[in-house]
Tab-separated table of C-alpha atoms in Angstrom:
chain	number	residue	atom	x	y	z
A	8	UNK	CA	48.269	75.158	135.973
A	9	UNK	CA	46.533	78.061	134.296
A	10	UNK	CA	47.080	79.039	130.682
A	11	UNK	CA	48.728	75.743	129.707
A	12	UNK	CA	48.811	75.340	125.925
A	13	UNK	CA	49.421	72.079	124.118
A	14	UNK	CA	51.639	73.227	121.287
A	15	UNK	CA	51.580	69.856	119.558
A	16	UNK	CA	47.794	69.981	119.506
A	17	UNK	CA	47.806	73.587	118.244
A	18	UNK	CA	49.956	72.564	115.263
A	19	UNK	CA	48.073	69.279	114.886
A	20	UNK	CA	51.170	67.063	115.067
A	21	UNK	CA	52.165	64.125	117.323
A	22	UNK	CA	54.883	64.573	119.936
A	23	UNK	CA	57.476	62.596	117.975
A	24	UNK	CA	57.162	64.777	114.868
A	25	UNK	CA	60.513	65.786	113.382
A	26	UNK	CA	61.665	69.408	113.256
A	27	UNK	CA	61.466	69.433	109.452
A	28	UNK	CA	57.847	68.274	109.513
A	29	UNK	CA	56.968	70.881	112.176
A	30	UNK	CA	58.429	73.560	109.915
A	31	UNK	CA	56.307	72.362	106.978
A	32	UNK	CA	53.134	72.325	109.072
A	33	UNK	CA	53.875	75.769	110.478
A	34	UNK	CA	54.408	77.290	107.043
A	35	UNK	CA	51.129	75.841	105.813
A	36	UNK	CA	49.182	77.108	108.842
A	37	UNK	CA	50.916	80.506	108.770
A	38	UNK	CA	49.810	81.036	105.180
A	39	UNK	CA	46.272	79.945	106.075
A	40	UNK	CA	45.843	82.225	109.104
A	41	UNK	CA	48.143	85.154	108.272
A	42	UNK	CA	46.357	88.433	109.179
A	43	UNK	CA	47.125	89.926	105.763
A	44	UNK	CA	45.105	87.134	104.160
A	45	UNK	CA	42.311	87.430	106.732
A	46	UNK	CA	41.798	91.199	107.203
A	47	UNK	CA	39.536	92.027	110.129
A	48	UNK	CA	39.291	88.381	111.239
A	49	UNK	CA	40.226	88.420	114.939
A	50	UNK	CA	39.932	84.647	115.250
A	51	UNK	CA	42.455	84.123	112.460
A	52	UNK	CA	44.784	86.677	114.046
A	53	UNK	CA	44.661	84.894	117.426
A	54	UNK	CA	45.175	81.527	115.726
A	55	UNK	CA	48.181	82.954	113.896
A	56	UNK	CA	49.687	84.105	117.200
A	57	UNK	CA	49.092	80.668	118.742
A	58	UNK	CA	50.759	78.730	115.942
A	59	UNK	CA	53.651	81.218	115.851
A	60	UNK	CA	54.282	80.744	119.576
A	61	UNK	CA	54.012	76.978	119.179
A	62	UNK	CA	56.556	77.091	116.371
A	63	UNK	CA	58.872	79.297	118.441
A	64	UNK	CA	59.045	76.551	121.054
A	65	UNK	CA	58.894	73.339	119.046
A	66	UNK	CA	61.310	74.376	116.291
A	67	UNK	CA	64.122	74.968	118.784
A	68	UNK	CA	65.519	71.664	120.171
A	69	UNK	CA	66.503	73.100	123.559
A	70	UNK	CA	63.208	74.935	124.105
A	71	UNK	CA	61.258	71.909	122.917
A	72	UNK	CA	63.045	69.671	125.417
A	73	UNK	CA	62.252	72.060	128.278
A	74	UNK	CA	58.641	72.329	127.150
A	75	UNK	CA	58.315	68.534	127.011
A	76	UNK	CA	59.691	68.266	130.564
A	77	UNK	CA	57.373	71.010	131.786
A	78	UNK	CA	54.408	69.284	130.121
A	79	UNK	CA	55.125	66.077	132.032
A	80	UNK	CA	55.637	67.615	135.453
A	81	UNK	CA	53.207	70.532	135.699
A	82	UNK	CA	50.373	68.311	136.957
A	83	UNK	CA	52.420	66.900	139.840
A	84	UNK	CA	50.934	67.195	143.312
A	85	UNK	CA	52.215	70.288	145.167
A	86	UNK	CA	53.830	71.434	141.921
A	87	UNK	CA	53.043	75.117	142.553
A	88	UNK	CA	53.635	74.940	146.311
A	89	UNK	CA	57.386	75.099	145.974
A	90	UNK	CA	57.794	71.605	147.446
A	91	UNK	CA	58.076	69.751	144.157
A	92	UNK	CA	61.543	68.298	143.518
A	93	UNK	CA	63.760	69.622	140.782
A	94	UNK	CA	63.004	67.759	137.582
A	95	UNK	CA	65.938	65.743	136.276
A	96	UNK	CA	67.105	66.184	132.738
A	97	UNK	CA	66.411	63.433	130.229
A	98	UNK	CA	69.024	60.736	129.881
A	99	UNK	CA	71.526	61.808	127.299
A	100	UNK	CA	74.056	60.230	124.979
A	101	UNK	CA	76.764	62.615	123.717
A	102	UNK	CA	74.671	65.572	124.811
A	103	UNK	CA	71.404	64.434	123.199
A	104	UNK	CA	68.268	62.833	124.571
A	105	UNK	CA	67.060	59.418	123.471
A	106	UNK	CA	64.706	61.050	120.935
A	107	UNK	CA	67.587	62.946	119.307
A	108	UNK	CA	66.776	66.410	120.700
A	109	UNK	CA	69.210	68.472	122.711
A	110	UNK	CA	68.867	67.901	126.445
A	111	UNK	CA	68.328	70.645	129.023
A	112	UNK	CA	69.913	71.327	132.373
A	113	UNK	CA	67.958	70.487	135.539
A	114	UNK	CA	65.181	73.023	135.894
A	115	UNK	CA	63.084	73.779	138.990
A	116	UNK	CA	59.744	74.270	137.295
A	117	UNK	CA	58.037	75.111	140.597
A	118	UNK	CA	59.533	78.602	140.340
A	119	UNK	CA	57.001	79.484	137.657
A	120	UNK	CA	53.653	80.804	138.906
A	121	UNK	CA	51.848	79.764	135.740
A	122	UNK	CA	52.462	78.523	132.232
A	123	UNK	CA	52.754	82.014	130.772
A	124	UNK	CA	55.591	82.814	133.160
A	125	UNK	CA	57.420	79.688	132.026
A	126	UNK	CA	56.942	80.563	128.331
A	127	UNK	CA	57.964	84.192	128.867
A	128	UNK	CA	61.261	83.070	130.372
A	129	UNK	CA	61.760	80.347	127.772
A	130	UNK	CA	61.277	82.882	124.957
A	131	UNK	CA	63.222	85.522	126.874
A	132	UNK	CA	60.233	87.864	126.859
A	133	UNK	CA	60.000	90.705	129.325
A	134	UNK	CA	57.051	90.572	131.697
A	135	UNK	CA	55.875	94.022	130.591
A	136	UNK	CA	55.917	93.111	126.946
A	137	UNK	CA	53.105	90.865	125.780
A	138	UNK	CA	54.315	90.510	122.208
A	139	UNK	CA	56.146	87.483	120.860
A	140	UNK	CA	59.833	87.394	120.046
A	141	UNK	CA	60.828	86.558	116.477
A	142	UNK	CA	60.740	82.842	115.684
A	143	UNK	CA	64.078	81.026	115.616
A	144	UNK	CA	65.807	80.467	112.335
A	145	UNK	CA	67.356	82.726	109.726
A	146	UNK	CA	64.217	84.002	107.998
A	147	UNK	CA	61.883	86.610	109.401
A	148	UNK	CA	59.284	88.460	107.387
A	149	UNK	CA	58.034	91.993	107.634
A	150	UNK	CA	54.760	93.016	106.056
A	151	UNK	CA	53.307	96.457	105.736
A	152	UNK	CA	49.639	96.564	106.740
A	153	UNK	CA	48.977	99.611	104.578
A	154	UNK	CA	48.319	99.293	100.855
A	155	UNK	CA	50.283	102.246	99.519
A	156	UNK	CA	50.042	102.529	95.764
A	157	UNK	CA	51.639	101.675	93.414
A	158	UNK	CA	52.430	98.621	95.565
A	159	UNK	CA	52.314	97.234	99.078
A	160	UNK	CA	55.520	96.951	101.070
A	161	UNK	CA	56.083	93.265	101.524
A	162	UNK	CA	59.618	92.062	102.005
A	163	UNK	CA	61.735	89.482	103.739
A	164	UNK	CA	64.833	90.097	105.809
A	165	UNK	CA	67.540	87.908	107.270
A	166	UNK	CA	68.829	87.922	110.820
A	167	UNK	CA	71.023	85.608	112.809
A	168	UNK	CA	69.703	82.681	114.811
A	169	UNK	CA	67.678	83.247	117.971
A	170	UNK	CA	69.721	83.770	121.151
A	171	UNK	CA	68.843	84.360	124.745
A	172	UNK	CA	71.121	87.390	125.061
A	173	UNK	CA	70.194	90.944	124.117
A	174	UNK	CA	70.955	91.509	120.458
A	175	UNK	CA	70.309	94.139	117.816
A	176	UNK	CA	68.986	92.864	114.499
A	177	UNK	CA	68.615	94.447	111.090
A	178	UNK	CA	65.696	94.065	108.691
A	179	UNK	CA	65.182	95.172	105.122
A	180	UNK	CA	62.013	97.130	104.392
A	181	UNK	CA	61.114	98.144	100.848
A	182	UNK	CA	58.936	101.208	100.334
A	183	UNK	CA	57.507	102.859	97.222
A	184	UNK	CA	58.933	106.284	96.439
A	185	UNK	CA	55.763	108.149	97.440
A	186	UNK	CA	55.757	106.575	100.907
A	187	UNK	CA	59.478	107.145	101.377
A	188	UNK	CA	58.917	110.793	100.458
A	189	UNK	CA	56.025	111.586	102.806
A	190	UNK	CA	56.996	109.292	105.707
A	191	UNK	CA	54.468	109.234	108.537
A	192	UNK	CA	52.941	106.346	110.450
A	193	UNK	CA	53.505	102.937	108.901
A	194	UNK	CA	52.161	99.739	110.453
A	195	UNK	CA	54.372	96.720	109.888
A	196	UNK	CA	53.623	93.163	110.925
A	197	UNK	CA	56.285	90.648	111.865
A	198	UNK	CA	55.889	86.979	111.062
A	199	UNK	CA	55.592	86.108	114.759
A	200	UNK	CA	52.344	88.099	114.967
A	201	UNK	CA	53.648	91.357	116.358
A	202	UNK	CA	52.251	94.514	114.807
A	203	UNK	CA	54.378	97.636	115.190
A	204	UNK	CA	53.411	101.242	114.498
A	205	UNK	CA	56.463	103.069	113.192
A	206	UNK	CA	56.708	106.826	112.712
A	207	UNK	CA	58.771	107.040	109.542
A	208	UNK	CA	60.633	110.255	108.724
A	209	UNK	CA	60.013	111.979	105.407
A	210	UNK	CA	62.550	111.891	102.605
A	211	UNK	CA	63.901	108.403	103.255
A	212	UNK	CA	66.557	107.098	100.873
A	213	UNK	CA	67.927	103.681	100.025
A	214	UNK	CA	70.430	102.511	102.644
A	215	UNK	CA	68.972	104.603	105.458
A	216	UNK	CA	68.363	102.788	108.763
A	217	UNK	CA	65.401	103.378	111.067
A	218	UNK	CA	65.902	102.323	114.686
A	219	UNK	CA	63.080	100.624	116.614
A	220	UNK	CA	64.142	100.596	120.231
A	221	UNK	CA	63.723	97.346	122.215
A	222	UNK	CA	62.166	95.503	119.240
A	223	UNK	CA	65.159	93.260	118.493
A	224	UNK	CA	66.120	90.000	120.196
A	225	UNK	CA	65.765	89.876	123.979
A	226	UNK	CA	65.149	93.615	124.251
A	227	UNK	CA	67.735	94.680	121.703
A	228	UNK	CA	66.970	97.145	118.927
A	229	UNK	CA	65.512	96.447	115.501
A	230	UNK	CA	66.997	98.443	112.627
A	231	UNK	CA	64.951	98.762	109.456
A	232	UNK	CA	67.245	99.197	106.459
A	233	UNK	CA	65.280	101.132	103.866
A	234	UNK	CA	65.149	100.336	100.170
A	235	UNK	CA	63.226	102.767	97.977
A	236	UNK	CA	61.804	100.743	95.108
A	237	UNK	CA	62.057	102.053	91.521
A	238	UNK	CA	59.122	104.160	90.364
A	239	UNK	CA	57.477	103.870	86.953
A	240	UNK	CA	57.496	107.644	86.333
A	241	UNK	CA	59.959	109.315	88.712
A	242	UNK	CA	63.682	108.525	88.820
A	243	UNK	CA	65.964	109.833	91.558
A	244	UNK	CA	69.239	111.481	90.561
A	245	UNK	CA	70.678	112.536	93.903
A	246	UNK	CA	68.196	115.082	95.239
A	247	UNK	CA	66.810	115.782	91.764
A	248	UNK	CA	63.922	113.869	90.238
A	249	UNK	CA	63.894	113.084	86.537
A	250	UNK	CA	60.783	112.223	84.554
A	251	UNK	CA	59.694	112.043	80.917
A	252	UNK	CA	56.652	114.053	79.884
A	253	UNK	CA	54.868	113.032	76.662
A	254	UNK	CA	53.437	115.816	74.483
A	255	UNK	CA	51.340	115.790	71.324
A	256	UNK	CA	52.826	117.407	68.213
A	257	UNK	CA	50.440	120.355	68.525
A	258	UNK	CA	51.337	120.881	72.210
A	259	UNK	CA	55.014	120.903	71.294
A	260	UNK	CA	54.489	123.365	68.420
A	261	UNK	CA	52.156	125.772	70.202
A	262	UNK	CA	53.412	125.405	73.783
A	263	UNK	CA	51.316	126.550	76.722
A	264	UNK	CA	50.442	125.337	80.234
A	265	UNK	CA	50.689	121.565	80.792
A	266	UNK	CA	49.893	119.628	83.978
A	267	UNK	CA	52.900	117.660	85.234
A	268	UNK	CA	52.831	114.970	87.958
A	269	UNK	CA	55.087	115.662	90.966
A	270	UNK	CA	55.486	114.043	94.374
A	271	UNK	CA	53.205	116.800	95.676
A	272	UNK	CA	50.529	116.187	93.033
A	273	UNK	CA	49.819	117.807	89.674
A	274	UNK	CA	51.347	121.221	88.996
A	275	UNK	CA	51.060	123.450	85.923
A	276	UNK	CA	54.202	124.059	83.916
A	277	UNK	CA	54.425	126.382	80.927
A	278	UNK	CA	55.930	124.608	77.938
A	279	UNK	CA	57.652	126.988	75.476
A	280	UNK	CA	56.452	126.952	71.882
A	281	UNK	CA	58.589	124.844	69.596
A	282	UNK	CA	59.976	122.643	72.401
A	283	UNK	CA	62.067	119.745	71.135
A	284	UNK	CA	61.927	116.061	72.035
A	285	UNK	CA	64.656	115.335	74.612
A	286	UNK	CA	64.748	118.931	75.876
A	287	UNK	CA	64.744	119.250	79.663
A	288	UNK	CA	62.650	121.754	81.578
A	289	UNK	CA	63.164	122.459	85.269
A	290	UNK	CA	60.625	122.631	88.088
A	291	UNK	CA	62.609	124.323	90.855
A	292	UNK	CA	62.156	122.950	94.376
A	293	UNK	CA	60.000	120.010	93.282
A	294	UNK	CA	62.707	117.382	93.714
A	295	UNK	CA	63.581	115.185	96.710
A	296	UNK	CA	64.442	116.457	100.215
A	297	UNK	CA	68.172	116.937	100.741
A	298	UNK	CA	68.133	116.396	104.502
A	299	UNK	CA	69.080	120.031	105.149
A	300	UNK	CA	65.606	121.525	104.835
A	301	UNK	CA	65.845	122.134	101.083
A	302	UNK	CA	64.743	120.153	98.044
A	303	UNK	CA	66.224	119.385	94.686
A	304	UNK	CA	64.561	120.124	91.354
A	305	UNK	CA	62.363	118.080	89.090
A	306	UNK	CA	63.833	117.719	85.605
A	307	UNK	CA	61.139	117.195	82.983
A	308	UNK	CA	62.363	115.603	79.760
A	309	UNK	CA	60.076	116.241	76.800
A	310	UNK	CA	58.977	113.319	74.667
A	311	UNK	CA	56.940	114.220	71.548
A	312	UNK	CA	54.561	111.383	70.781
A	313	UNK	CA	53.013	110.737	67.368
A	314	UNK	CA	49.556	109.146	67.345
A	315	UNK	CA	49.254	105.772	65.612
A	316	UNK	CA	45.489	106.032	65.131
A	317	UNK	CA	43.640	109.221	64.183
A	318	UNK	CA	40.079	110.124	63.311
A	319	UNK	CA	38.922	111.067	59.818
A	320	UNK	CA	38.690	114.705	60.843
A	321	UNK	CA	42.209	114.691	62.263
A	322	UNK	CA	43.508	113.086	59.084
A	323	UNK	CA	41.854	115.785	56.993
A	324	UNK	CA	43.477	118.510	59.103
A	325	UNK	CA	46.897	116.849	58.918
A	326	UNK	CA	46.543	116.645	55.123
A	327	UNK	CA	45.775	120.373	54.960
A	328	UNK	CA	48.670	121.134	57.297
A	329	UNK	CA	51.083	119.181	55.106
A	330	UNK	CA	50.079	121.314	52.116
A	331	UNK	CA	50.656	124.631	53.836
A	332	UNK	CA	53.484	123.977	56.360
A	333	UNK	CA	56.836	125.637	55.642
A	334	UNK	CA	59.013	123.737	58.104
A	335	UNK	CA	61.342	121.171	56.504
A	336	UNK	CA	63.382	119.163	59.037
A	337	UNK	CA	65.447	117.563	56.204
A	338	UNK	CA	66.612	120.812	54.650
A	339	UNK	CA	70.150	120.433	55.997
A	340	UNK	CA	70.428	116.996	54.427
A	341	UNK	CA	70.146	118.491	50.971
A	342	UNK	CA	73.194	120.731	51.251
């Protein structure tokens, strides 16, 4: 039988290992060989796929029982000739085998041309799709392969248990604001080893869903529910973007052109002389896409910052300025 894989040996556990212990071993190995922790290491990537497939089978009682039966009978004489008898199910007591795992129905294993064919059917994989289905259980993880500053997009999402029927699933994917704004190709990696290239639209917003056709369970669709993470400088207010721009006292008094960060890069904005702290200036059309081909505005809130440390020369100039300045901000308090 070609392509036979001993899943117990791959995980390094005996055949009577409990499901809880298999889960612990899998988590340890998955962390050790995860492609994100071994960039460019093809051997680690292949090992990760092997242990993920092994976990897919051995963590599910029904699949594990079928795999155990297949493992015992695949070396039978005339097994692949079609003459081998149907393999009886294990003796059960109240629907469970003597080792406590769920029993399977009688299966004619001679129908499978090789081990891969058996595994493809067991995991409900299509013959034209060589990628693994998500591992059973409620937790599945999505990782972004790209390091998009100010942070990478690593997140976990929750789906229902694995089923053999076609089913759509939903995942949560967090993206930094800059990536959500530009969109474009994003490579995400599922915990089962699959790596998907997704063409993200520009101007994504929190709550938006991106559909990945045929990437769900058993050929269903995978929906990525987008969350745009908070940004340290930009804050979304509908289609407008708000930010705070710090100015020195001299910049605020004299005004002039100042470079302001936007989602498109630095742009020059003319600050009026005598601008006040808290005053808002508007950069038209530099906000977030509205979805109708237009963009909101960027609202720049002025923050006048006072230095806490100054040089001797600066101190001398400030002393001279204090002697000659005519502005008195406390004049109204004296009335």
